[in-house]
Structure formats: C-alpha cells, structure tokens
PDB file of C-alpha atoms in Angstrom:
ATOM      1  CA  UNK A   1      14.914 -12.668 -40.977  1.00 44.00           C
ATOM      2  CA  UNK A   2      11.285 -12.414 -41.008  1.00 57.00           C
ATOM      3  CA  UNK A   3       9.320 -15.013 -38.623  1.00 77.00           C
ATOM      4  CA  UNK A   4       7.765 -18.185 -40.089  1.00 86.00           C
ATOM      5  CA  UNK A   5       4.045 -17.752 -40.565  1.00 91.00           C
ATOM      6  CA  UNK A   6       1.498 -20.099 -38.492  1.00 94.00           C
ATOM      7  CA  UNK A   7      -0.582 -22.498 -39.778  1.00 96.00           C
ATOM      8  CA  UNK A   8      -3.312 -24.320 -38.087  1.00 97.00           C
ATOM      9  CA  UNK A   9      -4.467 -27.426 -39.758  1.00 97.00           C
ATOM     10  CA  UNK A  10      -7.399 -28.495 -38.264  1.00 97.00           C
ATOM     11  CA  UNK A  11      -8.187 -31.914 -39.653  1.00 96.00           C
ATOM     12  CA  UNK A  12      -9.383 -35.187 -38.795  1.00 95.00           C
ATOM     13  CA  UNK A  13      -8.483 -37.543 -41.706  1.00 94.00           C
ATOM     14  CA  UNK A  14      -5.176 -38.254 -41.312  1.00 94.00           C
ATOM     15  CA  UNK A  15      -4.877 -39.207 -44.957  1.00 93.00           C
ATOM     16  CA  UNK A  16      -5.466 -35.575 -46.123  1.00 93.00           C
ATOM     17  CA  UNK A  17      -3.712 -33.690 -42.718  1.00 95.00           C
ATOM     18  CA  UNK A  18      -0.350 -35.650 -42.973  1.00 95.00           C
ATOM     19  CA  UNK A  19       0.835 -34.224 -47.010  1.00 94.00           C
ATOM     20  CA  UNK A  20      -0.984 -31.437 -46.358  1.00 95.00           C
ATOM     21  CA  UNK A  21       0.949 -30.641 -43.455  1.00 96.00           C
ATOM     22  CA  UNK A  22       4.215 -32.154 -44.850  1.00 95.00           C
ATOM     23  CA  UNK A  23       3.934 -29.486 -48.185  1.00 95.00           C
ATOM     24  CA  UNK A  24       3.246 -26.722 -45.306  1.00 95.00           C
ATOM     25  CA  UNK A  25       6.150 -27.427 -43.710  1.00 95.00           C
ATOM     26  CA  UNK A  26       8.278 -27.893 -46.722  1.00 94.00           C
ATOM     27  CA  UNK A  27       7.394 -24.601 -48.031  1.00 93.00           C
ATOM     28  CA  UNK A  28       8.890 -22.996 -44.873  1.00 94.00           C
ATOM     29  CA  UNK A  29       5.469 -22.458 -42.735  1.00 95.00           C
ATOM     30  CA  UNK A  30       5.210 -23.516 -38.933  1.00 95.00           C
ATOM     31  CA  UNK A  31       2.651 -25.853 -39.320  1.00 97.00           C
ATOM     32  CA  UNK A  32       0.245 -27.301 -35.870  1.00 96.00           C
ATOM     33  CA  UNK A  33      -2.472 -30.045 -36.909  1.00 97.00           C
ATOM     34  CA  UNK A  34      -5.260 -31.141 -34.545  1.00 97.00           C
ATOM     35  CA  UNK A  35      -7.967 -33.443 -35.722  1.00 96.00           C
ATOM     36  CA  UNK A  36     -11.227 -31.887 -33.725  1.00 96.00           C
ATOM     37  CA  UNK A  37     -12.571 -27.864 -33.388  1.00 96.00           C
ATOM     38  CA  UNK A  38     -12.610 -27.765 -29.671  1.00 96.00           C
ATOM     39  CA  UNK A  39      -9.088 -28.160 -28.581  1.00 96.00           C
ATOM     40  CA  UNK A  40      -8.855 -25.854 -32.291  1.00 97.00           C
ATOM     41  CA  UNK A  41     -10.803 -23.009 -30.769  1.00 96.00           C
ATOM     42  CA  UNK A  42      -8.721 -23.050 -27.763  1.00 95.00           C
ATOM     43  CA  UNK A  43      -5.478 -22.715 -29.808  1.00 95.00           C
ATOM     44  CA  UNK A  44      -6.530 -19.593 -31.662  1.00 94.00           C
ATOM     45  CA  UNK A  45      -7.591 -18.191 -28.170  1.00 91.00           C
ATOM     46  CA  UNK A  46      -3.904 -19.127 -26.723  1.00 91.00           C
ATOM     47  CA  UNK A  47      -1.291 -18.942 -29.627  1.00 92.00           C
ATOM     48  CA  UNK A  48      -0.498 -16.881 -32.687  1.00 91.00           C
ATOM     49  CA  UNK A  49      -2.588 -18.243 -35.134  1.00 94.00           C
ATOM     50  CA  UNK A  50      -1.928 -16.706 -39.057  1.00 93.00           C
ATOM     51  CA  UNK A  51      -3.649 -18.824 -41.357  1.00 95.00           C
ATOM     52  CA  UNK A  52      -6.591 -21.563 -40.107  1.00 96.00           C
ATOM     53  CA  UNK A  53      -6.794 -24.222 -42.507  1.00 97.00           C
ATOM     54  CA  UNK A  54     -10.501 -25.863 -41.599  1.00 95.00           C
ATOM     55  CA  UNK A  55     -12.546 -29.301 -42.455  1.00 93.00           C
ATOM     56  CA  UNK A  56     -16.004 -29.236 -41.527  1.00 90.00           C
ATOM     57  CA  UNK A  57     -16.678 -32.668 -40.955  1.00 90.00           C
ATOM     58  CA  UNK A  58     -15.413 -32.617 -37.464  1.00 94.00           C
ATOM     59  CA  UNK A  59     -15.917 -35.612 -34.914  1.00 95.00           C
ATOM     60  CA  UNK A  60     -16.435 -33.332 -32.166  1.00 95.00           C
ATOM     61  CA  UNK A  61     -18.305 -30.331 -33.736  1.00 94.00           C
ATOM     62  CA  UNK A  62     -19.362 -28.732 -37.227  1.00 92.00           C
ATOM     63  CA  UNK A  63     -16.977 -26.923 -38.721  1.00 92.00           C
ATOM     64  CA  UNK A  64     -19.201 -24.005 -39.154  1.00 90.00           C
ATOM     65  CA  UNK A  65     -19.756 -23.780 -35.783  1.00 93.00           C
ATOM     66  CA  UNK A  66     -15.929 -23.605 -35.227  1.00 95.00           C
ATOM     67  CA  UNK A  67     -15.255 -20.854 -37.987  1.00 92.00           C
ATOM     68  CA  UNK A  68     -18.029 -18.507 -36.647  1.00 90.00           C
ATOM     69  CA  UNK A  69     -17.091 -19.343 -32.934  1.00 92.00           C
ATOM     70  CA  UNK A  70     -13.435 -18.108 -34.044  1.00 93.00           C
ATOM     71  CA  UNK A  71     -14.691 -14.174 -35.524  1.00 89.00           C
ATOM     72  CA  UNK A  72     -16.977 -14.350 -32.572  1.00 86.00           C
ATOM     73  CA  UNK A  73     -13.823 -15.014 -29.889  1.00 88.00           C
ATOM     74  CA  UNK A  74     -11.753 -12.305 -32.221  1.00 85.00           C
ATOM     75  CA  UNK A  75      -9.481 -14.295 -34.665  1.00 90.00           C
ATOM     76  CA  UNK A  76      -8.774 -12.209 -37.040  1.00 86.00           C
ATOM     77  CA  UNK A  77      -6.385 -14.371 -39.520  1.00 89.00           C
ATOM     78  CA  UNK A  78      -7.294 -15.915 -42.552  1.00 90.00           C
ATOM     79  CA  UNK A  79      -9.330 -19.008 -42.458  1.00 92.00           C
ATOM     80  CA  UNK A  80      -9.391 -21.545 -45.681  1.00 92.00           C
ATOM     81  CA  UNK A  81     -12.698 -24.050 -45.241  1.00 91.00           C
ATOM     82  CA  UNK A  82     -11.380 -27.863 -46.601  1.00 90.00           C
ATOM     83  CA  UNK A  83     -14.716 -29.662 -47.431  1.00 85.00           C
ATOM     84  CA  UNK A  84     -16.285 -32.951 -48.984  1.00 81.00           C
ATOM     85  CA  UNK A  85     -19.334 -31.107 -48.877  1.00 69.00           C
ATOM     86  CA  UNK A  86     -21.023 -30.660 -52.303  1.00 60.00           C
ATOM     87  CA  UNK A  87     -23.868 -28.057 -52.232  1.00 63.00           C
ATOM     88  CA  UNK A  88     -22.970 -24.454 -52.588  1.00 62.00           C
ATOM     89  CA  UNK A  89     -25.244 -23.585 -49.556  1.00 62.00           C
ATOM     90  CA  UNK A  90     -22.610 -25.300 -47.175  1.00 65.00           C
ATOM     91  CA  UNK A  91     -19.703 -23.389 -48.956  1.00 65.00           C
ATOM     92  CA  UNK A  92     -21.906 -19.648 -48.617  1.00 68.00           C
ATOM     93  CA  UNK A  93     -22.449 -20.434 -45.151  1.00 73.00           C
ATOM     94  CA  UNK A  94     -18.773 -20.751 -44.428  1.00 72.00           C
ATOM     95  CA  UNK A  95     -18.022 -17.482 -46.136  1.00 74.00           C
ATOM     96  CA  UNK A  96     -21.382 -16.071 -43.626  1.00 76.00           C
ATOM     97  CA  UNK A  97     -20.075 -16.567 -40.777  1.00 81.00           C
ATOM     98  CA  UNK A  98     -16.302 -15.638 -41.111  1.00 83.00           C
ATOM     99  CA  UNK A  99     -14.407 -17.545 -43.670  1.00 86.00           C
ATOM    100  CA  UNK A 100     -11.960 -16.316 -46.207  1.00 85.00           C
ATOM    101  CA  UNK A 101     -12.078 -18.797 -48.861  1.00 84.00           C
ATOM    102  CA  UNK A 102     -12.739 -22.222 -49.393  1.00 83.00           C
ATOM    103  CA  UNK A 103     -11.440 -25.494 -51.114  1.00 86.00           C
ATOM    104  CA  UNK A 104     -14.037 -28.617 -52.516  1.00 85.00           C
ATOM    105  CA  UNK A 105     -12.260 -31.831 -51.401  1.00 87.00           C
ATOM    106  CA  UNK A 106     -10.597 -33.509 -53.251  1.00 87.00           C
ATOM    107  CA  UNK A 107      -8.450 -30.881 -53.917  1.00 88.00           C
ATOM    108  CA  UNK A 108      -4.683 -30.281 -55.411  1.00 90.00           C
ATOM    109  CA  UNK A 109      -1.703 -28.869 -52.864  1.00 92.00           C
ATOM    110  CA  UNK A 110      -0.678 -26.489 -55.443  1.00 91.00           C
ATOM    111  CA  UNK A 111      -3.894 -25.086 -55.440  1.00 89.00           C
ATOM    112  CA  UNK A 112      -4.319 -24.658 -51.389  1.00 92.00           C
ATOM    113  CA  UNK A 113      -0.862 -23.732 -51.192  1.00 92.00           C
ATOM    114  CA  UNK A 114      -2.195 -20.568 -53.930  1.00 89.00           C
ATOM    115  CA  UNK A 115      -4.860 -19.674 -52.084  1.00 88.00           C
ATOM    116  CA  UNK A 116      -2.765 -19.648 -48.536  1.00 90.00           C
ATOM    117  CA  UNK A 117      -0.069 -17.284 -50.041  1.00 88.00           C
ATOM    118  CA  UNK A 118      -2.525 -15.302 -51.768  1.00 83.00           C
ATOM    119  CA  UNK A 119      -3.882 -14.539 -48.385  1.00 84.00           C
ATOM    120  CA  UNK A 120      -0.940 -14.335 -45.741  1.00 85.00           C
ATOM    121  CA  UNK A 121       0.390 -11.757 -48.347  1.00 78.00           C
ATOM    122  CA  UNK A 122      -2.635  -9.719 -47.745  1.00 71.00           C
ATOM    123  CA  UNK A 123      -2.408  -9.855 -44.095  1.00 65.00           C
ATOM    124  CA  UNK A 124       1.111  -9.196 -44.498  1.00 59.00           C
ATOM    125  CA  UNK A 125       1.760 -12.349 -42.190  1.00 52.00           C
ATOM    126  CA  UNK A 126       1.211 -10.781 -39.573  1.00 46.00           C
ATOM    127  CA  UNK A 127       0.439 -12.945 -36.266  1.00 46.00           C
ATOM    128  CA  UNK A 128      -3.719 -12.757 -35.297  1.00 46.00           C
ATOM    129  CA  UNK A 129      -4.077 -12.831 -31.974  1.00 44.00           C
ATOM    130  CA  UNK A 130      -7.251 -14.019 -30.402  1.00 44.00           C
ATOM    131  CA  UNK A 131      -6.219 -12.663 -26.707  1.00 39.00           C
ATOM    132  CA  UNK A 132      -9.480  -9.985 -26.721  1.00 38.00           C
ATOM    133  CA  UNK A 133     -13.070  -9.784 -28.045  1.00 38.00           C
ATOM    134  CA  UNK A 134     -13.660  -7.945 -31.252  1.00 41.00           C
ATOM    135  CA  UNK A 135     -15.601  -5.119 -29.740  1.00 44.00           C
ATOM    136  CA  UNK A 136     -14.757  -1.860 -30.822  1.00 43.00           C
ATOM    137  CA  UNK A 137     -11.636  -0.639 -28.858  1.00 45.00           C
ATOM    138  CA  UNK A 138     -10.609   2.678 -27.655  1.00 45.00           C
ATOM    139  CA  UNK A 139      -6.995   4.222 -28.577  1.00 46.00           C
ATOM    140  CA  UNK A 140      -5.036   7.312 -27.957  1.00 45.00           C
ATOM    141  CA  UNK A 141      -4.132   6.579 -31.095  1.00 55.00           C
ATOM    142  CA  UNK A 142      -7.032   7.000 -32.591  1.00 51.00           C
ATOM    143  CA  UNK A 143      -7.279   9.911 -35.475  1.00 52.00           C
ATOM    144  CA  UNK A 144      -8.689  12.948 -34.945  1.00 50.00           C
ATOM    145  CA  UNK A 145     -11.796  12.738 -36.814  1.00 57.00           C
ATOM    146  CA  UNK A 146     -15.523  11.899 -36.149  1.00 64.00           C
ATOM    147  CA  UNK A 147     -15.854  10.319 -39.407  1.00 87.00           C
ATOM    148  CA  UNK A 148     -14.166   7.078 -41.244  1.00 92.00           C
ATOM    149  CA  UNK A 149     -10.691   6.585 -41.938  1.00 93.00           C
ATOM    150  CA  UNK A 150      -8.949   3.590 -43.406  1.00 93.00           C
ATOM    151  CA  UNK A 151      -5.271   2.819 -42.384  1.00 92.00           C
ATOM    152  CA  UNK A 152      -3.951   0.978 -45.580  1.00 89.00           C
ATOM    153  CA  UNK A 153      -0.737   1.245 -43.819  1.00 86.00           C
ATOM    154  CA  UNK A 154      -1.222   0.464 -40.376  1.00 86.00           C
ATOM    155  CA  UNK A 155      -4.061  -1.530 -41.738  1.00 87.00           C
ATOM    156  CA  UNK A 156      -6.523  -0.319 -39.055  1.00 89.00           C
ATOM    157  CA  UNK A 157      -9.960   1.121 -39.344  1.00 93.00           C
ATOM    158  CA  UNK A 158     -11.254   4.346 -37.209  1.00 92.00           C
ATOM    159  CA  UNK A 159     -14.800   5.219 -36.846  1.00 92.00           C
ATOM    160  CA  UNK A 160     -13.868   8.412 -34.465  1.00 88.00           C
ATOM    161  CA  UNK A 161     -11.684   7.373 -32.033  1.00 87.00           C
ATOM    162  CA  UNK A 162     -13.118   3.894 -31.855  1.00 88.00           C
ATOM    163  CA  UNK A 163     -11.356   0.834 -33.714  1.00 91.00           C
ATOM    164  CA  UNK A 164     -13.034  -1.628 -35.848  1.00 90.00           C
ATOM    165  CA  UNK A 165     -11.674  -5.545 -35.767  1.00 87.00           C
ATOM    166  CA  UNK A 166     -11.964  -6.632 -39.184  1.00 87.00           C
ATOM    167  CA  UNK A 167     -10.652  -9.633 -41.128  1.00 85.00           C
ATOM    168  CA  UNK A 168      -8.147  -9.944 -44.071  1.00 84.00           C
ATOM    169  CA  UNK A 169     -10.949  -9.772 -46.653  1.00 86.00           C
ATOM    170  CA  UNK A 170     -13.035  -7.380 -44.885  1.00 90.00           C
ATOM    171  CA  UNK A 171     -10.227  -4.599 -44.623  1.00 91.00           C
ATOM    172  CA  UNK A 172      -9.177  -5.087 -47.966  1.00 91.00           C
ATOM    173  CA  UNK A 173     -13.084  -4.675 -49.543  1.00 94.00           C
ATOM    174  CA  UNK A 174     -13.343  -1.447 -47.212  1.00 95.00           C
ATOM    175  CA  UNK A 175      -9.870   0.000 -48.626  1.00 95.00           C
ATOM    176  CA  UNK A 176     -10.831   0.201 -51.968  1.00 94.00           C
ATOM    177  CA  UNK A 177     -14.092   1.137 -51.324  1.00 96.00           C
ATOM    178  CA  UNK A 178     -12.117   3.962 -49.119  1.00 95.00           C
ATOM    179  CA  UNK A 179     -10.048   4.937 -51.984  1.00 94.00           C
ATOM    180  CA  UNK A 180     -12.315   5.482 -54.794  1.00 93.00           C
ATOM    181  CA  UNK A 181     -14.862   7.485 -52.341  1.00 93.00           C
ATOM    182  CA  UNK A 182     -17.871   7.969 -53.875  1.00 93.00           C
ATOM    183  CA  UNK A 183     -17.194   6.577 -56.960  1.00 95.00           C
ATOM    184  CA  UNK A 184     -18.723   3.474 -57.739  1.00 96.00           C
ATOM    185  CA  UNK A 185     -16.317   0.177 -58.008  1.00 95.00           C
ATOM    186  CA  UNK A 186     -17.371  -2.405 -59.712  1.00 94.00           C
ATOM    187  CA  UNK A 187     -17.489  -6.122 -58.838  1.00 91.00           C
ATOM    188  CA  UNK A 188     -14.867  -7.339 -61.303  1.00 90.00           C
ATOM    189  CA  UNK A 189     -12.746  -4.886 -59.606  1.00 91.00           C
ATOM    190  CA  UNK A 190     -13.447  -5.843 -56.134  1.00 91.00           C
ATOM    191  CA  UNK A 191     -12.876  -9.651 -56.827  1.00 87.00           C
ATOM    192  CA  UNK A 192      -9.465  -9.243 -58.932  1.00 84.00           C
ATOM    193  CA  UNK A 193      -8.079  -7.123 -55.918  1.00 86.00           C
ATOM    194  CA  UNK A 194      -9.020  -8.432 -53.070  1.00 85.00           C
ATOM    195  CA  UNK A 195      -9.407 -12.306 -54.039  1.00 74.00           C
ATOM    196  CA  UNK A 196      -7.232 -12.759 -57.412  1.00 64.00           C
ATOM    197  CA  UNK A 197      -7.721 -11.990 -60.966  1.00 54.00           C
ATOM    198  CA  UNK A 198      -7.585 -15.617 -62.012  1.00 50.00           C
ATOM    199  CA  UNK A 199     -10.270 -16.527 -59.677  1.00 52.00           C
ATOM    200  CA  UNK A 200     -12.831 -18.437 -60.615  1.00 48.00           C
ATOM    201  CA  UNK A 201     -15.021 -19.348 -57.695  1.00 53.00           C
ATOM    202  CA  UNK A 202     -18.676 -18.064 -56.674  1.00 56.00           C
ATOM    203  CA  UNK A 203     -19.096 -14.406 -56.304  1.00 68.00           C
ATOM    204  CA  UNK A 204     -21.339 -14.847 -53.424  1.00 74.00           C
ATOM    205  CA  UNK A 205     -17.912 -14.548 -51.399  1.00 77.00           C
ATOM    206  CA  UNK A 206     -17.942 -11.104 -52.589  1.00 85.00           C
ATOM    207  CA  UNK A 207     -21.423 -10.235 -51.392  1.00 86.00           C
ATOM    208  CA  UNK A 208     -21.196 -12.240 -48.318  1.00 83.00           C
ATOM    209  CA  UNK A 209     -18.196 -10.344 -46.997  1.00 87.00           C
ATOM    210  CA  UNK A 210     -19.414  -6.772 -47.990  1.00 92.00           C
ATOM    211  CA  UNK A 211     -22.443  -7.704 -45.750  1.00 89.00           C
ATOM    212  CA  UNK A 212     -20.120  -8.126 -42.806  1.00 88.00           C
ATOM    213  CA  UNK A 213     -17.906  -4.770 -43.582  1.00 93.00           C
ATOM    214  CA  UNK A 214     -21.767  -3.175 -43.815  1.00 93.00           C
ATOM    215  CA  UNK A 215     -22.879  -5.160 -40.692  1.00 90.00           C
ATOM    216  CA  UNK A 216     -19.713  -3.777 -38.813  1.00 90.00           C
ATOM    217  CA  UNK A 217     -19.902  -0.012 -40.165  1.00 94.00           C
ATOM    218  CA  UNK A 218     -23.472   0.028 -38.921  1.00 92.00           C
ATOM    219  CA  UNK A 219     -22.302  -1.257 -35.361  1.00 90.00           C
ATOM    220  CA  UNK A 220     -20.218   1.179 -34.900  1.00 91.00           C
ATOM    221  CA  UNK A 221     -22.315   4.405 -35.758  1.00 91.00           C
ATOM    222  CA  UNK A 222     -19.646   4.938 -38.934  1.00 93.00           C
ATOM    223  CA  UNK A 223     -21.289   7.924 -41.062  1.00 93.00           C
ATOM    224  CA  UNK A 224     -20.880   6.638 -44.228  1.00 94.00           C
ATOM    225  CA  UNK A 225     -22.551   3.727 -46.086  1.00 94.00           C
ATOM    226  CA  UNK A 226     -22.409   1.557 -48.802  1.00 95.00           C
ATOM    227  CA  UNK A 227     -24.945   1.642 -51.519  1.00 95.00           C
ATOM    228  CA  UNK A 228     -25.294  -1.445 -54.410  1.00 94.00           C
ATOM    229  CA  UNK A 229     -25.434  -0.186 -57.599  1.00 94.00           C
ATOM    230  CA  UNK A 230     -26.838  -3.216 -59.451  1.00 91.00           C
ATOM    231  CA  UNK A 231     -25.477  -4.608 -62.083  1.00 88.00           C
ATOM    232  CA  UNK A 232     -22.195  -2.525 -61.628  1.00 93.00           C
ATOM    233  CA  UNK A 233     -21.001  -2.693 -58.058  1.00 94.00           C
ATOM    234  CA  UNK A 234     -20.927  -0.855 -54.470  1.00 96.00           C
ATOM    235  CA  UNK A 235     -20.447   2.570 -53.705  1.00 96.00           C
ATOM    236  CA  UNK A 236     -18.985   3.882 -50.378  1.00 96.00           C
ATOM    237  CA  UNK A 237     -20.371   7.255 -49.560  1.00 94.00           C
ATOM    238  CA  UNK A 238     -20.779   9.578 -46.663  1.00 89.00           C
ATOM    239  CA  UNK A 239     -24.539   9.109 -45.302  1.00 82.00           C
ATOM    240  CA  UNK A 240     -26.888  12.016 -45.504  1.00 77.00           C
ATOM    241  CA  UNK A 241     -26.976  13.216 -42.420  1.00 67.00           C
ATOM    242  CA  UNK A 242     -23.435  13.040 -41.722  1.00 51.00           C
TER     243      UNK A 242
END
C-alpha cells in the first residue's frame, strides 16, 4: 500500500483552510495546516513535505518571501500559490521565484484538487525533503560522462558527476527538451506535457521556469544550452565548444 502523500496548507483564513483541508483529507491526503510562513518554512526544513499549498497574504510574512525562501532552503515538492491578489505581476513573481502553479481566490475545490493531482503525479509522490541545500551534490553514482544526462527514471539530472536539485516542473521542461535533442519543441508542446493540455492559464509560467532550468544549467558548467526559437519554441543543444 503506497504511503499517503503530504500536504502542507499554509493558510491564515480559517474560512478557506478548514474545507480546503477537509476535501484534502477526504480524498485520502495527509493534510498539516498552519496559518503563518515562519513556523511553514520550518516544517518543510523538518518533515516530508509533498505538495505546499501557499496564501500570500500572510500575517507574519509575504508569501513570496516564503516560496523563494523554500527553493532557496532546498524544497523540492510542488508548491500551489492561493491568492486574492489580482494583478498578473504578483502571480509571475510567484512562478520567479519557485512556484509550480497558482490559483486566483476565490477559487473552486475541484479545481485545486486538479491542479494538486496533476502535480503529485508528476513527482510521482514522492516525499521532498528539505534536510540539505540545493547545491550541486557529488555521487558515486553519478554517470560516467562529462556532459548532460537526464534520468527520466530515476528522475535525476547529471552534469558530470555532479547532481542538479531541480523542481517538479523544472525536471519535466529539461526531459523533453532532453529527448527531442536538438530538435526544436515547441511551446504548445511544452505546456500540454508538462502543465496539462486543458490548461488555460498565462504562459509566462512556461518562460519563467525555463529561465530557472537555464539559470541552473549555467551554474553548473552543463555543456549544452538552450536556444529560443521565437515564435516556435526552445531548443536544447550541445554548446559550441563542448
């Protein structure tokens, strides 16, 4: 029997966080509310943490700040921003500095309840543990290869014999940029299989995210790099002087 996957609910109304966490539960998840970001940071750092469901308005501190502290500490799980906020700038910023998706308050259960299984099955459910800093790490078993290599199975990511921390989205973006080497895919493509087919949000979560993957390959030396073909899509490719 597989384990029950872990939801954070970090939420200070209690008007939204008690049927919110009530459909959670009754759809089989383990489900932990707390209504402010600080104690909520130091829950990610201490427990298995799979999905981080996220209001900004905080009483304690923005939710922004909470969402990038989490990539920043190493949370790697999938994080779903709740907001009341209206401008698209707030929502763009969320997806900047680490989150997933996001949700405009008010919003419908069956809806969130999409989005959350839509991205536990990417991770595979697995538990994110926030117990080191996402710095590259070093592994015996690392492939034996100077260049990249994408681990759909073990969902990993080698630059050499140096491991990249990436998040749900991020991996997913790189893989099938990975598998189509070379070959530009377009944007329609990237958004249908790593967000959903039906979905209908911005596609500045598209762009935002492929800036981190870039951001990350850079960090880490990777040889390759990823070239926008406008008005088409991205392109991974070895670099020249690899």
């Amino acid at each position: 029997m597989s384990m029950a996957s872990q939801v954070l609910v970090v939420e200070d109304d209690d008007k939204i966080a008690a049927p919110l966490v009530r459909t959670l539960e009754r759809e089989g998840y383990e489900v932990r509310r707390l209504a402010e970001g600080t104690p909520a940071l130091a829950a990610l750092a201490e427990t298995r943490v799979d999905l981080l469901l996220l209001d900004l308005g905080l009483p304690d501190v923005d939710g922004l700040d909470v969402c990038r502290r989490a990539r920043e500490q190493g949370y790697l799980g999938g994080i779903i921003i709740l907001t009341a906020r209206d401008g698209e700038l707030d929502r763009v910023v969320g997806l900047d500095v680490g989150a997933d998706d996001y949700l405009a308050k008010p919003f419908g259960l069956a809806e969130l309840l999409a989005r959350a299984r839509a991205l536990l099955r990417r991770s595979g459910g697995a538990a994110s543990e926030t117990a080191a800093a996402p710095a590259p790490s070093q592994s015996a078993d690392a492939p034996a290869t100077d260049g990249l290599r994408v681990d759909v199975q073990a969902r990993r990511i080698w630059v050499g014999d140096t491991e990249l921390a990436a998040t749900t989205k991020e991996f997913d973006v790189l893989a099938m940029l990975d598998a189509s080497r070379g070959a530009v895919v377009s944007r329609e493509q990237l958004i249908s299989g790593v967000w959903d087919e039906n979905w209908y949000g911005s596609t500045k979560m598209l762009d935002t995210t492929m800036g981190r993957v870039r951001q990350k390959l850079e960090e880490a030396d990777a040889p390759v790099r990823i070239t926008t073909v406008r008005g088409v899509g991205f392109r991974l490719e070895d670099a020249p002087d690899a």
